[in-house]
């Protein structure tokens, strides 16, 4: 084997990227969005992705961390990941500066089922930090060339407090659009908060999106999922029409290292996106 | 297909000649053990062994392998090439271990998702299988998982050698593939006739009858599909030490870890064997662990081999070599576990 750096089909080889921009998303400063530009412009085409896919952020000397892609493929010239500081790699990433180089492997995994969503009303429900790949999906659907492919778009997004809401500028822009029905809620507001207060399941019940020709895309902490699911079942959504994205510890990202094996599936390769009907068939080990 | 008859001594000499010309990995005596390792020039292969203590997966999927090297540059840390090219290798293994390569192939060499490191080793490896006409270990159960101690013409084997017994100990060497035929010049012997085939068939019948362990490996699939939450799993793991021996010596276990090691400005990204038996294997950075106790981890090991791999590949994820049975420090016995599952 020649030097694998010259080979373009080695799935273990990260694509070199440069940190173009770092945005601190939340008051606690432990969630940042990293915008990466490709060192070799031709790599952008190699990294052709669909919303819902993820990448392994690769810092040589520290390791890799699987993170969902937060930008939309309609945003050209860069790719973004919103990362919470949690383990070794994400802590190292949070200490990096604009202009520094690292690597990304990907895009990995399946994606939000765009073809399945086409022609349907889409209800996006996100809680806390799990909004990242939902943001990718939303930004993909609302660009002029795609907007007509989808019906009504409803978004319910909640965080514990106003300081923990991600993508604040975009929330404002989405809120002004007539073709997106956006509901932002916080568990508890502060003196500056003029929006909704309340938990995501209660807001979903209140908004009550119709299940008619609709799909719900749902991401959030387990406790939120547990209480939101019954709301959507009650509204008439079937398990086939409620879709989520799983998180697991992953290393290779290509279904070989065995770490994210759940039932006869590998979350990195067969997922991370599953419908709740598919999750019913899996063993409950995620 | 070429078939030749050689004496046992001539066969051993052929392997030694081969070891002088190429990298040969096979059974070698190491103190009290016979291990799978390099057959160094001038060293006798341990042909009298039944099976090596460690599995030969190391030849295709090394215990530790360099995926890439990296170095610090003024612009940041960048990739600086990868590990060494895999060498041309001949492996000398038992039929169950040759079968394990087919399972590894299903994982590492999937259409559209090939592991370049594994495939590199695989393409440069010639498999010489030594059939097992001698009654093997009491722990062997290859016939329960689609294996055969004296196989006819097994897939994935390039040269098949069967000890036919007899005065000088005659070996029937069958060169099954072009890769195997490329080694013909090393194995000088007379052409084998139909009589040798008949003797091999006879040896096979005797060997198959000599395998005492019967395990309902395929039959447990529907039972495992229905009993994920059965109380059975809670009683399984009590004495397990989570040492990982069973997975490290298993020829079909393929879970691995990827880690970085750096010294000053240079470093390597390594792949090394890992084990679903270890507590940290699935532990996430958040602290959440989907398989939080040894109960879940043992269930995963059984399910992976006897349910998930059969569901995905229509093969049992076990080749019946019995190594985990022989080497578990607390005598957990996969044969008994599968037999007990069948009784659920």
Coordinates of C-alpha atoms in Angstrom, one line a residue, chain A residues 1-5 7 9-14 16-18 39 57-65 86-88 90 99-103 105 222 247-266 269-270 281-286, chain B residues 67-70 75-86 106-110 113-117 120-121 124 228-229 254-262 269 271 274 280-286 288 290-291 296-297 299-300 303-304 307-309 311-312:
Chain A
X1 CA 0.0 0.0 0.0
X2 CA 1.4 3.4 -1.0
X3 CA 1.2 6.2 1.5
X4 CA -2.4 6.3 2.5
X5 CA -2.3 10.1 2.5
X7 CA -5.1 7.5 -1.3
X9 CA -10.4 5.8 -0.4
X10 CA -9.1 5.2 3.1
X11 CA -12.0 5.8 5.4
X12 CA -9.7 6.2 8.4
X13 CA -7.9 9.1 6.9
X14 CA -9.1 12.5 8.0
X16 CA -7.5 18.3 6.5
X17 CA -9.5 21.3 7.6
X18 CA -8.8 24.7 9.1
X39 CA -7.5 23.0 3.3
X57 CA -13.7 15.3 14.4
X58 CA -10.0 14.3 14.4
X59 CA -7.4 16.0 16.5
X60 CA -4.0 14.3 16.0
X61 CA -2.5 13.4 19.3
X62 CA -5.9 13.5 21.1
X63 CA -8.2 11.3 19.1
X64 CA -11.6 11.5 17.4
X65 CA -15.1 12.4 18.5
X86 CA -17.4 16.7 27.4
X87 CA -14.5 14.4 26.9
X88 CA -10.8 14.5 25.9
X90 CA -14.0 18.0 22.6
X99 CA -6.7 29.3 11.9
X100 CA -5.5 26.1 13.4
X101 CA -5.6 22.9 11.4
X102 CA -7.2 19.5 12.2
X103 CA -9.1 16.8 10.4
X105 CA -13.6 12.0 8.7
X222 CA -34.1 10.9 26.8
X247 CA -26.0 8.8 20.0
X248 CA -23.5 6.1 20.8
X249 CA -19.8 5.9 21.6
X250 CA -18.1 5.3 18.2
X251 CA -14.6 4.9 17.0
X252 CA -14.4 3.8 13.4
X253 CA -17.7 5.2 12.1
X254 CA -17.9 2.5 9.4
X255 CA -19.4 -0.4 11.2
X256 CA -16.3 -2.4 12.0
X257 CA -15.0 -1.6 15.5
X258 CA -18.1 -3.0 17.2
X259 CA -18.6 -0.3 19.7
X260 CA -22.0 1.0 18.6
X261 CA -23.5 -2.4 17.8
X262 CA -27.2 -2.4 18.9
X263 CA -29.0 -5.5 17.9
X264 CA -27.9 -6.5 14.4
X265 CA -27.4 -2.8 13.5
X266 CA -24.4 -0.5 13.8
X269 CA -23.5 2.8 9.6
X270 CA -27.2 1.8 9.8
X281 CA -37.1 -3.8 16.5
X282 CA -33.8 -3.0 18.1
X283 CA -32.6 -4.1 21.5
X284 CA -32.9 -1.3 24.0
X285 CA -29.2 -0.7 24.5
X286 CA -28.5 2.9 23.5
Chain B
X67 CA -3.2 3.5 10.9
X68 CA -1.2 6.7 10.3
X69 CA 1.6 8.9 11.5
X70 CA 1.3 12.6 12.2
X75 CA 0.3 25.1 10.4
X76 CA -0.8 22.5 12.9
X77 CA -0.5 18.8 13.4
X78 CA -0.8 17.0 10.0
X79 CA -0.9 13.5 8.7
X80 CA 2.5 12.3 7.6
X81 CA 1.9 8.9 6.1
X82 CA 0.9 5.6 7.3
X83 CA 2.2 2.3 8.7
X84 CA 4.3 -0.2 6.9
X85 CA 3.3 -2.1 3.9
X86 CA 2.0 -5.5 4.8
X106 CA -17.6 -10.3 6.1
X107 CA -16.8 -7.5 8.5
X108 CA -13.7 -5.9 7.1
X109 CA -14.3 -6.4 3.4
X110 CA -17.8 -5.3 2.8
X113 CA -16.8 -0.2 2.8
X114 CA -13.5 -2.0 2.6
X115 CA -11.0 -1.7 5.4
X116 CA -7.8 -0.9 3.5
X117 CA -5.5 -2.3 6.2
X120 CA -4.0 -5.2 2.3
X121 CA -3.0 -8.0 4.7
X124 CA -0.9 -10.7 0.5
X228 CA -33.5 -10.5 25.2
X229 CA -35.0 -9.7 28.6
X254 CA -12.9 -8.1 15.8
X255 CA -13.8 -5.2 18.0
X256 CA -11.1 -2.6 18.2
X257 CA -10.1 0.7 19.6
X258 CA -8.4 3.6 17.9
X259 CA -6.0 5.7 20.0
X260 CA -3.4 8.3 19.5
X261 CA 0.1 8.2 20.9
X262 CA 2.3 11.3 20.7
X269 CA -2.8 6.8 15.4
X271 CA -5.8 0.5 16.1
X274 CA -10.7 -4.1 22.3
X280 CA -15.4 1.2 29.3
X281 CA -16.1 -0.3 25.9
X282 CA -19.4 1.5 25.4
X283 CA -19.1 4.3 28.0
X284 CA -19.8 7.7 26.5
X285 CA -18.1 11.0 27.4
X286 CA -21.4 12.0 29.1
X288 CA -23.9 7.2 30.1
X290 CA -25.7 1.5 27.5
X291 CA -24.2 -1.7 28.7
X296 CA -25.4 -6.7 29.5
X297 CA -21.9 -7.3 28.3
X299 CA -25.5 -11.0 26.7
X300 CA -23.9 -8.9 24.0
X303 CA -26.1 -12.3 21.1
X304 CA -23.4 -11.0 18.7
X307 CA -28.0 -13.9 16.8
X308 CA -26.6 -10.7 15.2
X309 CA -24.0 -12.2 12.9
X311 CA -29.1 -12.4 11.1
X312 CA -26.6 -10.2 9.1

